GROMACS .gro file of N, CA and C in nm:
model
  246
    1ASN      N    1  15.046  20.432  14.227
    1ASN     CA    2  15.100  20.292  14.273
    1ASN      C    3  15.168  20.288  14.439
    2ARG      N    4  15.245  20.369  14.461
    2ARG     CA    5  15.314  20.383  14.580
    2ARG      C    6  15.182  20.374  14.708
    3ALA      N    7  15.076  20.461  14.676
    3ALA     CA    8  14.970  20.461  14.778
    3ALA      C    9  14.898  20.341  14.816
    4MET      N   10  14.892  20.263  14.677
    4MET     CA   11  14.817  20.116  14.698
    4MET      C   12  14.913  20.033  14.783
    5ALA      N   13  15.047  20.043  14.736
    5ALA     CA   14  15.150  19.954  14.805
    5ALA      C   15  15.143  19.974  14.996
    6TYR      N   16  15.130  20.103  15.028
    6TYR     CA   17  15.101  20.162  15.150
    6TYR      C   18  14.952  20.101  15.222
    7LEU      N   19  14.856  20.094  15.121
    7LEU     CA   20  14.742  20.027  15.175
    7LEU      C   21  14.751  19.898  15.183
    8ARG      N   22  14.849  19.838  15.137
    8ARG     CA   23  14.849  19.676  15.157
    8ARG      C   24  14.931  19.632  15.248
    9ILE      N   25  15.004  19.733  15.324
    9ILE     CA   26  15.105  19.698  15.435
    9ILE      C   27  15.036  19.776  15.514
   10ASN      N   28  14.911  19.844  15.540
   10ASN     CA   29  14.836  19.892  15.657
   10ASN      C   30  14.895  20.032  15.704
   11GLU      N   31  14.974  20.114  15.579
   11GLU     CA   32  15.003  20.251  15.622
   11GLU      C   33  14.910  20.347  15.572
   12ASN      N   34  14.819  20.375  15.623
   12ASN     CA   35  14.685  20.440  15.578
   12ASN      C   36  14.749  20.590  15.570
   13HIS      N   37  14.801  20.655  15.660
   13HIS     CA   38  14.849  20.778  15.664
   13HIS      C   39  14.942  20.826  15.554
   14LEU      N   40  15.046  20.730  15.552
   14LEU     CA   41  15.110  20.752  15.419
   14LEU      C   42  15.047  20.741  15.292
   15ALA      N   43  14.942  20.620  15.283
   15ALA     CA   44  14.859  20.624  15.151
   15ALA      C   45  14.792  20.754  15.140
   16ILE      N   46  14.729  20.814  15.236
   16ILE     CA   47  14.632  20.940  15.239
   16ILE      C   48  14.751  21.076  15.191
   17GLN      N   49  14.864  21.065  15.240
   17GLN     CA   50  14.958  21.166  15.198
   17GLN      C   51  14.988  21.166  15.050
   18ASP      N   52  15.013  21.037  14.975
   18ASP     CA   53  15.039  21.026  14.870
   18ASP      C   54  14.908  21.054  14.791
   19CYS      N   55  14.803  21.010  14.804
   19CYS     CA   56  14.686  21.053  14.745
   19CYS      C   57  14.647  21.206  14.741
   20ASP      N   58  14.692  21.272  14.849
   20ASP     CA   59  14.690  21.428  14.840
   20ASP      C   60  14.722  21.505  14.771
   21LYS      N   61  14.879  21.438  14.735
   21LYS     CA   62  14.968  21.512  14.655
   21LYS      C   63  14.896  21.479  14.520
   22VAL      N   64  14.857  21.381  14.480
   22VAL     CA   65  14.796  21.364  14.354
   22VAL      C   66  14.677  21.446  14.319
   23ILE      N   67  14.592  21.452  14.407
   23ILE     CA   68  14.438  21.529  14.415
   23ILE      C   69  14.511  21.666  14.393
   24GLU      N   70  14.602  21.705  14.505
   24GLU     CA   71  14.601  21.862  14.476
   24GLU      C   72  14.671  21.894  14.351
   25TYR      N   73  14.765  21.846  14.281
   25TYR     CA   74  14.824  21.854  14.167
   25TYR      C   75  14.701  21.862  14.071
   26PHE      N   76  14.619  21.765  14.052
   26PHE     CA   77  14.520  21.763  13.919
   26PHE      C   78  14.414  21.873  13.955
   27GLU      N   79  14.378  21.897  14.083
   27GLU     CA   80  14.284  21.989  14.123
   27GLU      C   81  14.325  22.138  14.084
   28ALA      N   82  14.463  22.168  14.086
   28ALA     CA   83  14.539  22.289  14.024
   28ALA      C   84  14.536  22.288  13.878
   29PHE      N   85  14.553  22.197  13.803
   29PHE     CA   86  14.572  22.204  13.687
   29PHE      C   87  14.440  22.118  13.589
   30ASP      N   88  14.360  22.196  13.583
   30ASP     CA   89  14.250  22.183  13.498
   30ASP      C   90  14.243  22.050  13.371
   31GLU      N   91  14.350  22.107  13.283
   31GLU     CA   92  14.382  22.039  13.158
   31GLU      C   93  14.417  21.921  13.204
   32GLU      N   94  14.521  21.904  13.334
   32GLU     CA   95  14.578  21.752  13.334
   32GLU      C   96  14.484  21.677  13.412
   33LEU      N   97  14.393  21.728  13.452
   33LEU     CA   98  14.297  21.645  13.533
   33LEU      C   99  14.184  21.558  13.412
   34ILE      N  100  14.157  21.656  13.323
   34ILE     CA  101  14.070  21.609  13.198
   34ILE      C  102  14.146  21.490  13.128
   35SER      N  103  14.276  21.520  13.095
   35SER     CA  104  14.340  21.406  13.005
   35SER      C  105  14.366  21.293  13.106
   36ASN      N  106  14.384  21.309  13.257
   36ASN     CA  107  14.450  21.185  13.336
   36ASN      C  108  14.342  21.179  13.457
   37LEU      N  109  14.216  21.189  13.389
   37LEU     CA  110  14.090  21.149  13.478
   37LEU      C  111  14.112  21.011  13.569
   38ASP      N  112  14.168  20.907  13.508
   38ASP     CA  113  14.181  20.777  13.581
   38ASP      C  114  14.253  20.779  13.694
   39LEU      N  115  14.384  20.885  13.680
   39LEU     CA  116  14.493  20.875  13.791
   39LEU      C  117  14.391  20.947  13.903
   40TYR      N  118  14.320  21.052  13.859
   40TYR     CA  119  14.264  21.125  13.973
   40TYR      C  120  14.161  21.057  14.077
   41ILE      N  121  14.084  20.973  13.995
   41ILE     CA  122  14.005  20.902  14.039
   41ILE      C  123  14.038  20.786  14.131
   42LYS      N  124  14.157  20.732  14.081
   42LYS     CA  125  14.217  20.609  14.182
   42LYS      C  126  14.272  20.694  14.307
   43ALA      N  127  14.294  20.802  14.294
   43ALA     CA  128  14.359  20.868  14.404
   43ALA      C  129  14.239  20.900  14.531
   44LEU      N  130  14.129  20.949  14.464
   44LEU     CA  131  14.034  20.957  14.538
   44LEU      C  132  13.976  20.841  14.617
   45LEU      N  133  13.951  20.717  14.510
   45LEU     CA  134  13.912  20.593  14.546
   45LEU      C  135  14.018  20.536  14.669
   46ARG      N  136  14.143  20.563  14.642
   46ARG     CA  137  14.253  20.483  14.743
   46ARG      C  138  14.230  20.582  14.883
   47LYS      N  139  14.228  20.727  14.876
   47LYS     CA  140  14.228  20.780  14.989
   47LYS      C  141  14.093  20.740  15.069
   48SER      N  142  13.984  20.733  14.987
   48SER     CA  143  13.873  20.692  15.040
   48SER      C  144  13.890  20.573  15.127
   49LYS      N  145  13.967  20.464  15.071
   49LYS     CA  146  13.989  20.301  15.123
   49LYS      C  147  14.069  20.337  15.232
   50ALA      N  148  14.174  20.438  15.246
   50ALA     CA  149  14.249  20.458  15.379
   50ALA      C  150  14.196  20.530  15.481
   51LEU      N  151  14.122  20.596  15.432
   51LEU     CA  152  14.044  20.685  15.545
   51LEU      C  153  13.938  20.584  15.612
   52LYS      N  154  13.867  20.515  15.552
   52LYS     CA  155  13.772  20.420  15.596
   52LYS      C  156  13.855  20.291  15.683
   53ASN      N  157  13.984  20.273  15.653
   53ASN     CA  158  14.082  20.151  15.735
   53ASN      C  159  14.085  20.223  15.869
   54LEU      N  160  14.089  20.378  15.868
   54LEU     CA  161  14.113  20.457  15.975
   54LEU      C  162  13.981  20.486  16.046
   55ARG      N  163  13.859  20.439  16.017
   55ARG     CA  164  13.765  20.439  16.079
   55ARG      C  165  13.683  20.594  16.062
   56LYS      N  166  13.756  20.691  15.972
   56LYS     CA  167  13.692  20.817  15.935
   56LYS      C  168  13.613  20.811  15.828
   57TYR      N  169  13.480  20.739  15.855
   57TYR     CA  170  13.384  20.717  15.766
   57TYR      C  171  13.323  20.839  15.681
   58GLU      N  172  13.308  20.953  15.753
   58GLU     CA  173  13.225  21.056  15.686
   58GLU      C  174  13.357  21.110  15.579
   59GLU      N  175  13.472  21.153  15.596
   59GLU     CA  176  13.581  21.168  15.530
   59GLU      C  177  13.594  21.085  15.406
   60ALA      N  178  13.586  20.958  15.425
   60ALA     CA  179  13.583  20.876  15.316
   60ALA      C  180  13.478  20.872  15.228
   61LYS      N  181  13.366  20.895  15.290
   61LYS     CA  182  13.233  20.939  15.230
   61LYS      C  183  13.257  21.052  15.129
   62GLU      N  184  13.318  21.162  15.161
   62GLU     CA  185  13.337  21.259  15.105
   62GLU      C  186  13.418  21.276  14.986
   63GLU      N  187  13.510  21.162  14.976
   63GLU     CA  188  13.606  21.152  14.864
   63GLU      C  189  13.514  21.059  14.774
   64LEU      N  190  13.412  20.950  14.807
   64LEU     CA  191  13.365  20.921  14.720
   64LEU      C  192  13.246  20.988  14.659
   65ASN      N  193  13.213  21.119  14.724
   65ASN     CA  194  13.115  21.189  14.671
   65ASN      C  195  13.180  21.264  14.552
   66LYS      N  196  13.293  21.306  14.563
   66LYS     CA  197  13.398  21.368  14.458
   66LYS      C  198  13.401  21.282  14.320
   67VAL      N  199  13.408  21.148  14.352
   67VAL     CA  200  13.390  21.058  14.224
   67VAL      C  201  13.257  21.064  14.202
   68ASN      N  202  13.161  21.055  14.245
   68ASN     CA  203  12.998  21.050  14.192
   68ASN      C  204  12.965  21.177  14.129
   69SER      N  205  13.048  21.287  14.171
   69SER     CA  206  12.992  21.426  14.091
   69SER      C  207  13.074  21.404  13.984
   70LEU      N  208  13.193  21.355  13.956
   70LEU     CA  209  13.236  21.376  13.822
   70LEU      C  210  13.169  21.266  13.730
   71LYS      N  211  13.099  21.181  13.790
   71LYS     CA  212  13.003  21.085  13.693
   71LYS      C  213  12.891  21.173  13.662
   72GLU      N  214  12.831  21.277  13.718
   72GLU     CA  215  12.709  21.360  13.726
   72GLU      C  216  12.737  21.456  13.654
   73ASN      N  217  12.879  21.501  13.636
   73ASN     CA  218  12.931  21.619  13.529
   73ASN      C  219  12.953  21.534  13.378
   74ASN      N  220  12.915  21.445  13.370
   74ASN     CA  221  12.929  21.366  13.225
   74ASN      C  222  13.060  21.329  13.186
   75PHE      N  223  13.143  21.293  13.303
   75PHE     CA  224  13.269  21.233  13.279
   75PHE      C  225  13.257  21.080  13.261
   76GLU      N  226  13.307  21.046  13.171
   76GLU     CA  227  13.275  20.838  13.134
   76GLU      C  228  13.395  20.796  13.227
   77ILE      N  229  13.332  20.734  13.318
   77ILE     CA  230  13.419  20.642  13.398
   77ILE      C  231  13.413  20.517  13.356
   78VAL      N  232  13.507  20.426  13.331
   78VAL     CA  233  13.492  20.284  13.313
   78VAL      C  234  13.598  20.237  13.372
   79ASN      N  235  13.540  20.124  13.465
   79ASN     CA  236  13.670  20.028  13.501
   79ASN      C  237  13.782  20.076  13.544
   80ILE      N  238  13.778  20.200  13.650
   80ILE     CA  239  13.924  20.224  13.700
   80ILE      C  240  13.979  20.094  13.779
   81PRO      N  241  14.105  20.079  13.753
   81PRO     CA  242  14.164  19.981  13.786
   81PRO      C  243  14.218  20.010  13.939
   82ASN      N  244  14.235  19.902  14.046
   82ASN     CA  245  14.294  19.966  14.169
   82ASN      C  246  14.415  19.987  14.128
   0.00000   0.00000   0.00000
């Protein structure tokens, strides 16, 4: 939630920092990732948005590719809210 607040006030670097913490946590604990996939995906999407705002398009695309790879690995992704 805080990352979204940072995005809304154009504090993209702070949003990225928050998203990185969430992403690192879930990547370290696979069991938590599976049961909280929506939070992981929101962090990836918000990080991508912050990177895009900073005109770091290739890095933003990498985050989106991670979301797409989750789809390809048969995870069901349904309407992830902002």
